[in-house]
Structure formats: C-alpha cells, structure tokens
mmCIF file of C-alpha atoms in Angstrom:
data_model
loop_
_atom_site.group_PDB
_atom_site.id
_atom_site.type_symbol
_atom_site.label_atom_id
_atom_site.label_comp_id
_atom_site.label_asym_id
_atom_site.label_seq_id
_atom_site.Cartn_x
_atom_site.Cartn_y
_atom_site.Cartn_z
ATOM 1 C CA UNK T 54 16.077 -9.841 -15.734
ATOM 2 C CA UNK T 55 16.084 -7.327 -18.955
ATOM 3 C CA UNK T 56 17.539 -3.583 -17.314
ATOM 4 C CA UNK T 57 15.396 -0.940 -18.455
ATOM 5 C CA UNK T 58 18.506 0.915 -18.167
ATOM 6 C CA UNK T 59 19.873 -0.840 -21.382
ATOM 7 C CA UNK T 60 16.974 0.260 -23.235
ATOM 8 C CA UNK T 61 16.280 3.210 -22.554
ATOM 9 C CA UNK T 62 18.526 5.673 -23.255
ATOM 10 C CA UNK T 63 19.271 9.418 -22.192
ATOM 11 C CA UNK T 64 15.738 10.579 -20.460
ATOM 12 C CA UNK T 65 13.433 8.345 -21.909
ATOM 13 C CA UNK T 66 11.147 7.144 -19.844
ATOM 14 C CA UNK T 67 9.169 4.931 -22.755
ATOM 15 C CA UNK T 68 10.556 3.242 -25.960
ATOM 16 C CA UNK T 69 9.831 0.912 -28.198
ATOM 17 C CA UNK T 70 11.170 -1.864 -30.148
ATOM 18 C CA UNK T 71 10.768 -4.080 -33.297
ATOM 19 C CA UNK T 72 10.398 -8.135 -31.442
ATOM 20 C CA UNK T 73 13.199 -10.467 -32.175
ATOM 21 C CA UNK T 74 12.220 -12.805 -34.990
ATOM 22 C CA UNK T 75 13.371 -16.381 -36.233
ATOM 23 C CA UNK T 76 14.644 -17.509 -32.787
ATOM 24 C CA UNK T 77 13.152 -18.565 -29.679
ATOM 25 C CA UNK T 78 12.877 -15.740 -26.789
ATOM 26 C CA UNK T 79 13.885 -17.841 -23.613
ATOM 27 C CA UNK T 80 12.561 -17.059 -19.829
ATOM 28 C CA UNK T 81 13.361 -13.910 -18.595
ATOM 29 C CA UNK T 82 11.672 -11.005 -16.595
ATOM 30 C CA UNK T 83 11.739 -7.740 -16.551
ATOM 31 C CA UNK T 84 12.610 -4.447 -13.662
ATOM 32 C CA UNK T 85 10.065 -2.840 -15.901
ATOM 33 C CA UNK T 86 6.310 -2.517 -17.393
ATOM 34 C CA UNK T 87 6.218 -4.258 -20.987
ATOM 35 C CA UNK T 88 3.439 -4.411 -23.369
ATOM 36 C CA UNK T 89 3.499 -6.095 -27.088
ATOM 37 C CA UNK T 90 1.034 -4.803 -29.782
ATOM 38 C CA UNK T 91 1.480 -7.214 -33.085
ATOM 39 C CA UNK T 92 0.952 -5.605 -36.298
ATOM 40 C CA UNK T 93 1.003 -8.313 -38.314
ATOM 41 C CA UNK T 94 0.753 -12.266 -38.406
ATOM 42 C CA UNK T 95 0.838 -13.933 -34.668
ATOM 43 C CA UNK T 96 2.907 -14.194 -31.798
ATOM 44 C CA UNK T 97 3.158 -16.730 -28.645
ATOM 45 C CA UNK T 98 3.797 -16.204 -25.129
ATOM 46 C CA UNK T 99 4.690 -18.769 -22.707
ATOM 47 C CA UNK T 100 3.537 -17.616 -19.041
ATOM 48 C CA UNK T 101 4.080 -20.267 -16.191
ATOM 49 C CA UNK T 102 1.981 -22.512 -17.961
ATOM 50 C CA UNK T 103 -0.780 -20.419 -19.911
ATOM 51 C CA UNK T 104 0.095 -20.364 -23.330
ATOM 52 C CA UNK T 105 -1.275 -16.672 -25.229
ATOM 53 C CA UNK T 106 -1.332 -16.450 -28.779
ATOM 54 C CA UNK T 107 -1.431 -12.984 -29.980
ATOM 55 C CA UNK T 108 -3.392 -12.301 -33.492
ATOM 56 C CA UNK T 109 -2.599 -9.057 -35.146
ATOM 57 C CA UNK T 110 -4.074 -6.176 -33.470
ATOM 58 C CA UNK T 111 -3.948 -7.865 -30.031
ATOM 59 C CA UNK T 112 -1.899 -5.997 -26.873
ATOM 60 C CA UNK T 113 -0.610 -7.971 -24.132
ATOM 61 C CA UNK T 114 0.639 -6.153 -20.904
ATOM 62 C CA UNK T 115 3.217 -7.611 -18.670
ATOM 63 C CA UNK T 116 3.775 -6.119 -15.147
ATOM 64 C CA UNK T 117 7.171 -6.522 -14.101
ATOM 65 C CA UNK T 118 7.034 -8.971 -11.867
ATOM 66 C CA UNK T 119 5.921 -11.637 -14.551
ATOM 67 C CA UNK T 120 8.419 -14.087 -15.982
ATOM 68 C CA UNK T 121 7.879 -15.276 -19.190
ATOM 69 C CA UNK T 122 9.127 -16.907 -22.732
ATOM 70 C CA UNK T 123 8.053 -16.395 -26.569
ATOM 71 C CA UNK T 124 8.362 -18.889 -28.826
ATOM 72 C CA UNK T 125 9.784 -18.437 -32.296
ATOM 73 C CA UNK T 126 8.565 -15.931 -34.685
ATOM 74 C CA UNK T 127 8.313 -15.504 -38.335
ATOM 75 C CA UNK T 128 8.577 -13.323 -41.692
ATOM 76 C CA UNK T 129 5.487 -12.433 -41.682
ATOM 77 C CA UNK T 130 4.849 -12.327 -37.711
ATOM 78 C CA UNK T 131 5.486 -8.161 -36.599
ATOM 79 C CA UNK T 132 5.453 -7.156 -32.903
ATOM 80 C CA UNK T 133 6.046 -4.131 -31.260
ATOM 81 C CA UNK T 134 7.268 -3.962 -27.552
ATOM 82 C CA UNK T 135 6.960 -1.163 -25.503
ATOM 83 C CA UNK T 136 9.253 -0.602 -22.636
ATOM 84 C CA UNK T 137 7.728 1.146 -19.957
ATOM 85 C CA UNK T 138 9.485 2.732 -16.892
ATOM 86 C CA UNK T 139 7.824 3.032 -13.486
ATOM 87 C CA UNK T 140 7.840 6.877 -13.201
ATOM 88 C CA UNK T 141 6.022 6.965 -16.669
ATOM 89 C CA UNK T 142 3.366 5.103 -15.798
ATOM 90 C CA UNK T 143 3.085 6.828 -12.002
ATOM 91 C CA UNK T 144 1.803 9.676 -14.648
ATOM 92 C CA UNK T 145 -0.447 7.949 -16.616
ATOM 93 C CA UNK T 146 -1.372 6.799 -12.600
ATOM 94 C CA UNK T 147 -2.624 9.935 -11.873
ATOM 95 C CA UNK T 148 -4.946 10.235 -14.647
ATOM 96 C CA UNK T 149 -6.492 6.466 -14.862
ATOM 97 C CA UNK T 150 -6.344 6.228 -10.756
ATOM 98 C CA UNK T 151 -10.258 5.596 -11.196
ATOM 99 C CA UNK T 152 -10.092 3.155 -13.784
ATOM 100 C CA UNK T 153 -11.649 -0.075 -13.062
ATOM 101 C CA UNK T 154 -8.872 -2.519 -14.671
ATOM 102 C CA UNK T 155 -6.001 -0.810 -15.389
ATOM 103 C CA UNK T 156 -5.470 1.231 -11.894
ATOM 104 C CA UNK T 157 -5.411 -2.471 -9.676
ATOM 105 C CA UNK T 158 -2.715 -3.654 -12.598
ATOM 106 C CA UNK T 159 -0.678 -0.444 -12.435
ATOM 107 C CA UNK T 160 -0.575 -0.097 -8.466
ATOM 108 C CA UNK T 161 0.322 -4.272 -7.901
ATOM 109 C CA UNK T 162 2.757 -3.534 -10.994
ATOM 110 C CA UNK T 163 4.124 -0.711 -8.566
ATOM 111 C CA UNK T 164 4.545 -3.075 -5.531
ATOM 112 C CA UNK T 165 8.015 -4.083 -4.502
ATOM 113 C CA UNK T 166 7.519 -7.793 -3.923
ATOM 114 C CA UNK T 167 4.434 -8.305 -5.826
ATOM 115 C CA UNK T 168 2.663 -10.806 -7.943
ATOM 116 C CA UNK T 169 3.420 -11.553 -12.181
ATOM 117 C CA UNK T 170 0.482 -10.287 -14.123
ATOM 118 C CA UNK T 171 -1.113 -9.831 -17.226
ATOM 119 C CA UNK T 172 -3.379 -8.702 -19.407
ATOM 120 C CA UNK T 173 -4.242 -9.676 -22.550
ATOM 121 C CA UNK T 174 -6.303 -7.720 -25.154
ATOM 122 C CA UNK T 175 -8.077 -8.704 -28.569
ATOM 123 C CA UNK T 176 -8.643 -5.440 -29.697
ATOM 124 C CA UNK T 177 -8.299 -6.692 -33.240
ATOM 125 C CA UNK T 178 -11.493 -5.254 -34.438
ATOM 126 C CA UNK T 179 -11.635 -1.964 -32.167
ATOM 127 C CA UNK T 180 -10.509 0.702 -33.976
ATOM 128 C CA UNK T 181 -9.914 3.587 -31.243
ATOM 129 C CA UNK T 182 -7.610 1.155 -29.736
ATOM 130 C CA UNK T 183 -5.738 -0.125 -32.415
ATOM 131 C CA UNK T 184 -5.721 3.739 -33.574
ATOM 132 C CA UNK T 185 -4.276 4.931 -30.342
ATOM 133 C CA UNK T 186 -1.619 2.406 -30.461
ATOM 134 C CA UNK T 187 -0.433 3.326 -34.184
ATOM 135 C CA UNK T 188 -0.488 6.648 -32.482
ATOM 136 C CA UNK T 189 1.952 5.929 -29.677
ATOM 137 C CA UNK T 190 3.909 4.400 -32.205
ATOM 138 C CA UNK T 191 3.954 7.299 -34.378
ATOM 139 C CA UNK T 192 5.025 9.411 -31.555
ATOM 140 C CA UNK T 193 7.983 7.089 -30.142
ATOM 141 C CA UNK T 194 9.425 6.513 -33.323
ATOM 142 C CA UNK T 195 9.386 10.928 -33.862
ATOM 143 C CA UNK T 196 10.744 11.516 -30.410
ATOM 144 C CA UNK T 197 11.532 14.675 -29.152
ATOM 145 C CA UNK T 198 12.425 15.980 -25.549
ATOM 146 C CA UNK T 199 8.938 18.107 -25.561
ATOM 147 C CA UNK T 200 6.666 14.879 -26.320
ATOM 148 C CA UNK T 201 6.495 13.720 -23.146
ATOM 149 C CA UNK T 202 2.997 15.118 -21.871
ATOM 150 C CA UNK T 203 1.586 13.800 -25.653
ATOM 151 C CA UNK T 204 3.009 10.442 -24.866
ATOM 152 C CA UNK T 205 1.418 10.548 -20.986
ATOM 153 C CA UNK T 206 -1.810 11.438 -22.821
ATOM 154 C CA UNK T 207 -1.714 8.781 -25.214
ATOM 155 C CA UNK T 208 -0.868 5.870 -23.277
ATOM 156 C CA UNK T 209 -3.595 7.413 -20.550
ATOM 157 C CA UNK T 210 -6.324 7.364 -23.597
ATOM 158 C CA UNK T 211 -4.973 3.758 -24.186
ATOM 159 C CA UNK T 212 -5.443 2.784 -21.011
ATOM 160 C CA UNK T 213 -8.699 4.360 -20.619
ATOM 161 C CA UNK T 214 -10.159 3.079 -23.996
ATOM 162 C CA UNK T 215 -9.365 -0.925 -22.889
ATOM 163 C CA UNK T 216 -11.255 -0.494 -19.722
ATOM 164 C CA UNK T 217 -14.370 1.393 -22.121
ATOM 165 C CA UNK T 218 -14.067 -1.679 -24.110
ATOM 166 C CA UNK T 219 -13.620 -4.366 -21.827
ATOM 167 C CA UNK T 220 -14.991 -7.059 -23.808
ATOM 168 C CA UNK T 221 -11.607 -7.257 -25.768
ATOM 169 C CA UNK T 222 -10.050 -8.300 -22.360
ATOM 170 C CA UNK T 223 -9.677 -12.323 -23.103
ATOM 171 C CA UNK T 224 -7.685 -13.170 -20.073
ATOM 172 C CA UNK T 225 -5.433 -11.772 -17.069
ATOM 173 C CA UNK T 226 -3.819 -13.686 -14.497
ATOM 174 C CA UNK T 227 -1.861 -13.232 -11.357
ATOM 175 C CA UNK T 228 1.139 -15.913 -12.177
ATOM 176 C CA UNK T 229 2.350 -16.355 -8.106
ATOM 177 C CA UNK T 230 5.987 -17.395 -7.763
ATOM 178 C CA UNK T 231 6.810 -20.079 -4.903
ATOM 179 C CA UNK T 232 9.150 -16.817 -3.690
ATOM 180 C CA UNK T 233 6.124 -14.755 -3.519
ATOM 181 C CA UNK T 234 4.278 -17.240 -1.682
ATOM 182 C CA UNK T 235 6.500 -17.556 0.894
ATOM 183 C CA UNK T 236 6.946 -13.843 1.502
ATOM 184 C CA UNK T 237 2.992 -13.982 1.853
ATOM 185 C CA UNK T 238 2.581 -17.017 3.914
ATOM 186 C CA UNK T 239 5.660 -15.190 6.306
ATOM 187 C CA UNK T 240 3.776 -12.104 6.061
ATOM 188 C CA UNK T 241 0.589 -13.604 6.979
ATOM 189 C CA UNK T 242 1.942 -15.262 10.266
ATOM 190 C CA UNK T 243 3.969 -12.686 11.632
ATOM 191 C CA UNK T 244 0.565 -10.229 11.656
ATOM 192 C CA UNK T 245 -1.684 -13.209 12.775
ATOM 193 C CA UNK T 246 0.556 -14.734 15.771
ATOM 194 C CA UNK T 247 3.439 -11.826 16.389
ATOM 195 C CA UNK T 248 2.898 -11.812 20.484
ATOM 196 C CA UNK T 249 3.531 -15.758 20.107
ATOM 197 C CA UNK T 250 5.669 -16.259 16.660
ATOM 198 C CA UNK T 251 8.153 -18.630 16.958
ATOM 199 C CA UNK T 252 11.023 -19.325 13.999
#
C-alpha cells in the first residue's frame, strides 16, 4: 500500500507526479484517491482482470480501495498521476454532492471497508476536459500555500465537466476483494438473523 504520507509533503493535500517509465509497475494499492491523465503515447493498467489501455488524453480514477498493476511504459508514453488525499476531495464533496457519477465514486471512495473502483475516461477529443486538466497541472506544478481554493475549484470543474460529458466514460467497475466479500456476507447475516446468529 503506497502512504500518501510519502508523497505528499508539508500541507499538501494534492500532488502530482511524472509515471515511472521503462519498468513494470507491480500490484499495489493505495490509502489514497489516484487518478492518471496521459499526455502523450499510451499506458496500461492491470485491474483484477480488466485490462485498460489509456490513449493520450484519457483520465483514469482509482478509489483507494482498488489494487492494481501497470505494465511497462515507454519513451514516448507520458503520464501524469495525481495523488489525492481524502480531506481534499471531502471539498470538492461539497460542491459535486449532486453530481450523478462522481458523488457515488467519491462517497464509496470515502468508506472504510469499501469496494475497488474505477473510472475510466476517453476524453481525448473533449477539450474543456483535457483543458481543465492542463490546468490542474499548471497549478500543482506553481504551488503556493494560497492555491488551495483554485485547486478545490479546478478539480470540482473537472469533476463536474466528466459527468456533463458522460459519453467519454468507457468503463467503471466495482473490483470486490474476497476480504470485502466476507465482511459483506458477515454483515449481511448478523442484520438478517441477529436474535438467532450462531458462529
């Protein structure tokens, strides 16, 4: 599991970072929000067993419950991940709560024991997206202290504009872990047969 504390440093509360290259990214999860944007070239994701190639211009949202690999990357291939903390995006929260896509994703991302998710974006040829999201990058890579209600606004406006255009939404998933499961199934008993559960 990747510490958001490792990555980001002093107050930040979102970062970004250029995506490892020219080696395989193995499994791993993550105690925080992460999406990719890819500038250039392509990159692939391995979740459970979907595999998502991303074409520049597409974003891909993980929740931070979902495990997941990338395979190998090249010269040409440029991605940008964005780390995302939880009490950044309870922010953004308050002003997408109404949101038809991305207010489910953010409150089961929120969730203590909940399901790996994802979304993934071809926003390619939609311009206000891709726009916003050179934005936010802009912005990150200029940090200051006082940018934090511009970078609430702009990820809000991000969020907002994929639900405007949700045709570039290709896929999302709920990947369930056998550990989840269980918690449900447990879950599920205990408030169906509590007067008669039995170990």
């Amino acid at each position: 599991i990747v510490n958001s504390k490792k990555l980001l440093t002093g107050d930040k509360q979102i970062d970004l970072r250029l995506h490892t290259r020219f080696i395989d990214f193995p499994e791993h999860g993550h105690d925080y929000m992460e999406i990719m944007y890819v500038c250039a070239g392509s990159i692939t994701h391995v979740i459970g067993k979907d595999r998502i190639t991303l074409e520049s211009g597409d974003i891909l949202f993980l929740n931070k419950h979902v495990r997941h690999s990338i395979l190998r990357a090249n010269r040409s291939d440029i991605g940008i991940n964005f780390i995302v903390s939880n009490d950044f995006l309870k922010q953004v929260f308050r002003n997408v709560r109404n949101d038809p896509i991305m207010s489910g994703f953010l409150m089961r991302n929120f969730e203590q024991d909940g399901e790996g998710e994802y979304l993934y974006f071809s926003t390619a040829d939609c311009f206000p997206v891709r726009n916003l999201t050179d934005n936010l990058i802009y912005a990150l890579a200029k940090h200051t202290p006082d940018d934090s209600a511009i970078l609430t606004q702009i990820v809000s406006l991000l969020f907002s504009y994929l639900s405007y255009y949700r045709e570039t939404l290709r896929s999302g998933l709920r990947v369930t872990s056998p550990d989840t499961r269980l918690k449900q199934a447990v879950s599920a008993y205990i408030s169906e047969r509590y007067p008669s559960a039995t170990l």
